[in-house]
CSV table of C-alpha atoms in Angstrom, one decimal:
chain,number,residue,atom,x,y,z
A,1,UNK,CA,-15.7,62.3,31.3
A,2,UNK,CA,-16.2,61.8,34.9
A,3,UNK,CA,-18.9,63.4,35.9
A,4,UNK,CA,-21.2,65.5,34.6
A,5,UNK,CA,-23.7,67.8,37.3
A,6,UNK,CA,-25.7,70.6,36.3
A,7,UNK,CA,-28.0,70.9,39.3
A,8,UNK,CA,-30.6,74.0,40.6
A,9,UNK,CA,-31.5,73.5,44.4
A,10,UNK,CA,-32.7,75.9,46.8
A,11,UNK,CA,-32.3,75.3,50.7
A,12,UNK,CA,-33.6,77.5,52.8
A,13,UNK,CA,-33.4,81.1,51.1
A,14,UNK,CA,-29.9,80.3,49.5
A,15,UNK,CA,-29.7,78.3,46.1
A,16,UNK,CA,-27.3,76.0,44.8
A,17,UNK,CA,-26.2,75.9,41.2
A,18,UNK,CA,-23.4,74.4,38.8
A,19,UNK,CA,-22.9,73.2,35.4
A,20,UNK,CA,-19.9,71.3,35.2
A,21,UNK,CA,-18.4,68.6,32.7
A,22,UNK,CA,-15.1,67.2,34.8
A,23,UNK,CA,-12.1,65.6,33.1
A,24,UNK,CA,-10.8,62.1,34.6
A,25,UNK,CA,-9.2,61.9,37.6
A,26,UNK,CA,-9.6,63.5,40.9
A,27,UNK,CA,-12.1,66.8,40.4
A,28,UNK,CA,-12.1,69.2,43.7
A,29,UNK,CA,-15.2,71.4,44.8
A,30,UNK,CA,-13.3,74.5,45.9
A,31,UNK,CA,-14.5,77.2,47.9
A,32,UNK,CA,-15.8,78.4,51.3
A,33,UNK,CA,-18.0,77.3,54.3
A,34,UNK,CA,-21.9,77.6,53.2
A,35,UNK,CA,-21.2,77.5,49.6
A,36,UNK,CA,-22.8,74.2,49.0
A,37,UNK,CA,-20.0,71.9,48.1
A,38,UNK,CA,-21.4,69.0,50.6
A,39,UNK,CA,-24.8,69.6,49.5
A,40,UNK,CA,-23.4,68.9,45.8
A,41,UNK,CA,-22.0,66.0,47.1
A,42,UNK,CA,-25.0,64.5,48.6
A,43,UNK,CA,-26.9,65.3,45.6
A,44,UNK,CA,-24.7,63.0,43.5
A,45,UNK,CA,-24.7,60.3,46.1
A,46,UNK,CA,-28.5,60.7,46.2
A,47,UNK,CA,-28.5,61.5,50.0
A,48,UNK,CA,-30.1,64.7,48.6
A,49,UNK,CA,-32.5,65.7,45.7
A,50,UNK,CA,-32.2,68.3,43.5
A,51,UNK,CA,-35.0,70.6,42.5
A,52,UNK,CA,-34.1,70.2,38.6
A,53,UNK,CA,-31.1,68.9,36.5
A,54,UNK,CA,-29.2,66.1,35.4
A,55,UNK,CA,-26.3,64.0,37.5
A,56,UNK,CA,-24.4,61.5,35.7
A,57,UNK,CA,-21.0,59.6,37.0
A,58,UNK,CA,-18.7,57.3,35.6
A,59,UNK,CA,-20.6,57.3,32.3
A,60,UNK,CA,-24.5,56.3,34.3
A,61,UNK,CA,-26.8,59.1,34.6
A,62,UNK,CA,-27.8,58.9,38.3
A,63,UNK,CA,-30.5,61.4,38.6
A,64,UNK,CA,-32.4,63.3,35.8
A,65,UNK,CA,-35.7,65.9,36.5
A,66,UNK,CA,-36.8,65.7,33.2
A,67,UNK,CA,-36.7,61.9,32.5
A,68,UNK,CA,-37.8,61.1,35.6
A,69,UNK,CA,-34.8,59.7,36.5
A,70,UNK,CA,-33.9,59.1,40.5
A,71,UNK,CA,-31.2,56.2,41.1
A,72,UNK,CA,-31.3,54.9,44.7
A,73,UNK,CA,-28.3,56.4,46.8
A,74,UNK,CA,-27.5,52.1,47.1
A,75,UNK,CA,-27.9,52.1,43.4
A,76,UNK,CA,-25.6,54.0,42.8
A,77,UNK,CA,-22.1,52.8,44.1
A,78,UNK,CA,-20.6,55.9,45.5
A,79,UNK,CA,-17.9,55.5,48.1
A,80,UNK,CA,-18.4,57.8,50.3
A,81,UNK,CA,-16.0,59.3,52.9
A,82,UNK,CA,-17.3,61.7,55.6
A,83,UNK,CA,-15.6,64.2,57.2
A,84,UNK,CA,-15.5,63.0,60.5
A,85,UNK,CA,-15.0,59.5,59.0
A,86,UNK,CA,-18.2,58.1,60.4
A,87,UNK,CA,-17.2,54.6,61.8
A,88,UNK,CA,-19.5,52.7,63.7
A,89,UNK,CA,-18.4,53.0,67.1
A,90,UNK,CA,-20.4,49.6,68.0
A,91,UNK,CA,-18.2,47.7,65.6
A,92,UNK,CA,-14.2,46.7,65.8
A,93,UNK,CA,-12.2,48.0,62.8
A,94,UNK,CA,-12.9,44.7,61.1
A,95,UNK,CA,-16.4,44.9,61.4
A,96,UNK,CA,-16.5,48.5,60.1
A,97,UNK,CA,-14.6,47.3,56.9
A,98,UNK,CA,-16.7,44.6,56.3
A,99,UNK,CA,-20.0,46.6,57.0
A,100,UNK,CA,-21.5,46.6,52.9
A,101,UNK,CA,-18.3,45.1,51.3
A,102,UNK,CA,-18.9,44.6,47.7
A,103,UNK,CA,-17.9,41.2,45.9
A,104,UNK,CA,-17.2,43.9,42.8
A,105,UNK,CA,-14.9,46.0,44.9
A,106,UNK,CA,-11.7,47.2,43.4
A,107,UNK,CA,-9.3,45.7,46.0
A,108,UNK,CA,-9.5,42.6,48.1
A,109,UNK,CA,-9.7,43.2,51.8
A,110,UNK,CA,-6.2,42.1,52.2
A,111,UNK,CA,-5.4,44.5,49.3
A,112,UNK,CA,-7.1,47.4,51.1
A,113,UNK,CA,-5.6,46.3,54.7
A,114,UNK,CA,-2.0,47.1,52.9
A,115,UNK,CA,-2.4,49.2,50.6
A,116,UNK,CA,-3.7,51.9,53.5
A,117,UNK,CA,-1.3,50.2,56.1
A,118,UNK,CA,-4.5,49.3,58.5
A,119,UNK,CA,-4.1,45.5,59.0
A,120,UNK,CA,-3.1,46.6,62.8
A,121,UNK,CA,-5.5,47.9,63.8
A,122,UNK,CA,-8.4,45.2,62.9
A,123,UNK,CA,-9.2,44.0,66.9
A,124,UNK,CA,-9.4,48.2,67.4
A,125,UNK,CA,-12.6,50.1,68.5
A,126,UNK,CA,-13.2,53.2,66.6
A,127,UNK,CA,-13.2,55.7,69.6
A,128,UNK,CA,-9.1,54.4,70.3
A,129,UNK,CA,-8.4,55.3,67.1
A,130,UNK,CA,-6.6,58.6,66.3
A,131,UNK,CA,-8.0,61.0,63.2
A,132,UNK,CA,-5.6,59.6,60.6
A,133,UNK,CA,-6.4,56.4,61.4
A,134,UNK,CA,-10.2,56.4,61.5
A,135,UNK,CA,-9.9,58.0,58.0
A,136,UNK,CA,-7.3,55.3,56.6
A,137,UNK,CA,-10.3,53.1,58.0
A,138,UNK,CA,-13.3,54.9,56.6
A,139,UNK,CA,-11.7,55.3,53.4
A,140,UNK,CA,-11.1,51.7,53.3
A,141,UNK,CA,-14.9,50.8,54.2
A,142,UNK,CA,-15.6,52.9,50.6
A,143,UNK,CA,-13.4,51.2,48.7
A,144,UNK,CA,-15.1,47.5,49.9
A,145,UNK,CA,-18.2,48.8,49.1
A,146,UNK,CA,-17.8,48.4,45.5
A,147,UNK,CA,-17.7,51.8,44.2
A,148,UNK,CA,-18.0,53.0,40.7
A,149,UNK,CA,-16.4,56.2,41.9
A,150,UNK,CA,-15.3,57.9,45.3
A,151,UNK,CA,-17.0,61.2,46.8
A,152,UNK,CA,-14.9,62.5,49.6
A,153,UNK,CA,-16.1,65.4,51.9
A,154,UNK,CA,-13.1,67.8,53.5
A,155,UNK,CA,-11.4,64.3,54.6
A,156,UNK,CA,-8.5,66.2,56.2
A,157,UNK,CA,-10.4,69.2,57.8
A,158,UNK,CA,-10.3,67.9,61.2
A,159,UNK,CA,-6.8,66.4,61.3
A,160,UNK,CA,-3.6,68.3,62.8
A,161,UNK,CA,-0.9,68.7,60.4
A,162,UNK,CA,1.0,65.7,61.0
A,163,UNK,CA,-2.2,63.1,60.4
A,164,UNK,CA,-2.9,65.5,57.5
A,165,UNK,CA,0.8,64.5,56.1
A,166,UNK,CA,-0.1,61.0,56.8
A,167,UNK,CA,-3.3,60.9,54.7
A,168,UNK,CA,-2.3,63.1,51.5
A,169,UNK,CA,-0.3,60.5,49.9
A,170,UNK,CA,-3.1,57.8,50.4
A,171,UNK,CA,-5.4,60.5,48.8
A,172,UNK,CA,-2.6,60.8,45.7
A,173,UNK,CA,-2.4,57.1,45.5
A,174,UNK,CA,-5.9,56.6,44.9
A,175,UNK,CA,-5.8,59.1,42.4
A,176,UNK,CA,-3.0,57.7,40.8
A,177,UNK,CA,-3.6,53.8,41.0
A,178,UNK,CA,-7.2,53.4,41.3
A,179,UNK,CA,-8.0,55.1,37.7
A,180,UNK,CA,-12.0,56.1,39.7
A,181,UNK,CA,-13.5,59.2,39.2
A,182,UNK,CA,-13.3,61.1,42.6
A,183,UNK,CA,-15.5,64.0,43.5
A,184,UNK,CA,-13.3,65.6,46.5
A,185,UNK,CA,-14.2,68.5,48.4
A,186,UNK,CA,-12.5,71.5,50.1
A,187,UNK,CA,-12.0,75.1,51.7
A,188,UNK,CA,-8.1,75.0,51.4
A,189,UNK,CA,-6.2,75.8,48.2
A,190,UNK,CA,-2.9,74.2,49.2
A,191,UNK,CA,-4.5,71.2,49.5
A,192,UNK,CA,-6.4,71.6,46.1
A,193,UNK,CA,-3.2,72.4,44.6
A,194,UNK,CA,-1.7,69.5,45.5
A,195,UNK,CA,-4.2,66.7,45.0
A,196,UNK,CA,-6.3,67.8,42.2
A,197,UNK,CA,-6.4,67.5,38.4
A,198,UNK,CA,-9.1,69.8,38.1
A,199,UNK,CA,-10.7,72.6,40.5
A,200,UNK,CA,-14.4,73.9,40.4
A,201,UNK,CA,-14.2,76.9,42.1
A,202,UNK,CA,-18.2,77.8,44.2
């Protein structure tokens, strides 16, 4: 089992609730704007609290209301990559990589520079970077930090279809040679379809 979140949260006057058990592999949070998926998200990163439940990833229960159990969002070793990628625009691509690189990540940085076909763009600063490429970037940053699993927030919603193309296979090879829980979410079906092995529907 992956993950495991059975969460009750209120924001506002609109309230957020699942009870899921997720299968390995890559596990999408499907449905439309304002239904909560990023909110679920930041709850298992620990960004966000949850009025009651239980949140537990990778086999390490993360947060738990009744036994008083609230892991630090540092604590926890999520990768996590933002929609709009989130770079630091003070820092060169290298910098940005480096920035909280884990001696227990998954892949060396040369491993990472290759394996998402960024060693180019190292010297680069963030704001010369096109959306495809500050996404290869950001997703590489995750993986350095040393994640025990990946949380990825609509990483192709503000792409055009040809950097949307470019990224897609880089999300299936995670998937597919990584063997780390991903938590991925997104309003589009096709895109659903097409990357994950199981869809929670909100």
């Amino acid at each position: 089992m992956s993950f495991e979140i059975t969460i009750d949260h209120r924001i506002g006057d609109r309230q957020i609730r699942l009870d899921c058990r997720t299968r390995p592999g890559l596990v999408a949070l499907f449905g439309p704007s304002g239904a909560g998926k990023t909110s679920i998200l930041n709850m298992v990163a620990g960004i966000m609290t949850p009025d009651r439940g239980r949140i537990t990833a990778a086999g390490e229960t993360l947060f738990d209301s009744e036994a008083a159990i609230n892991i630090p969002p540092a604590r926890r070793k999520a990768g996590y990559v933002f929609q709009d990628g989130r770079l630091f625009p003070h820092m060169r691509v290298q910098a940005n990589l480096l920035y909280g690189r884990h001696a227990g990540a998954p892949m060396s940085f040369e491993a990472v520079l290759q394996f998402l076909g960024i060693g180019h763009l190292l010297d680069r600063w963030p704001v010369t970077l096109s959306g495809g490429e500050a996404q290869r970037v950001a997703i590489g940053r995750a993986l350095l930090s040393g994640p025990r699993f990946l949380l990825l927030d609509e990483p192709l919603s503000s792409l055009d279809p040809a950097r949307r193309e470019e990224i897609l296979p880089v999300i299936e090879r995670l998937k597919r040679e990584l063997a780390m829980p991903i938590l991925y979410v997104s309003h589009d079906r096709a895109e659903v379809d097409r990357l994950a092995d199981q869809i929670i529907a909100l």
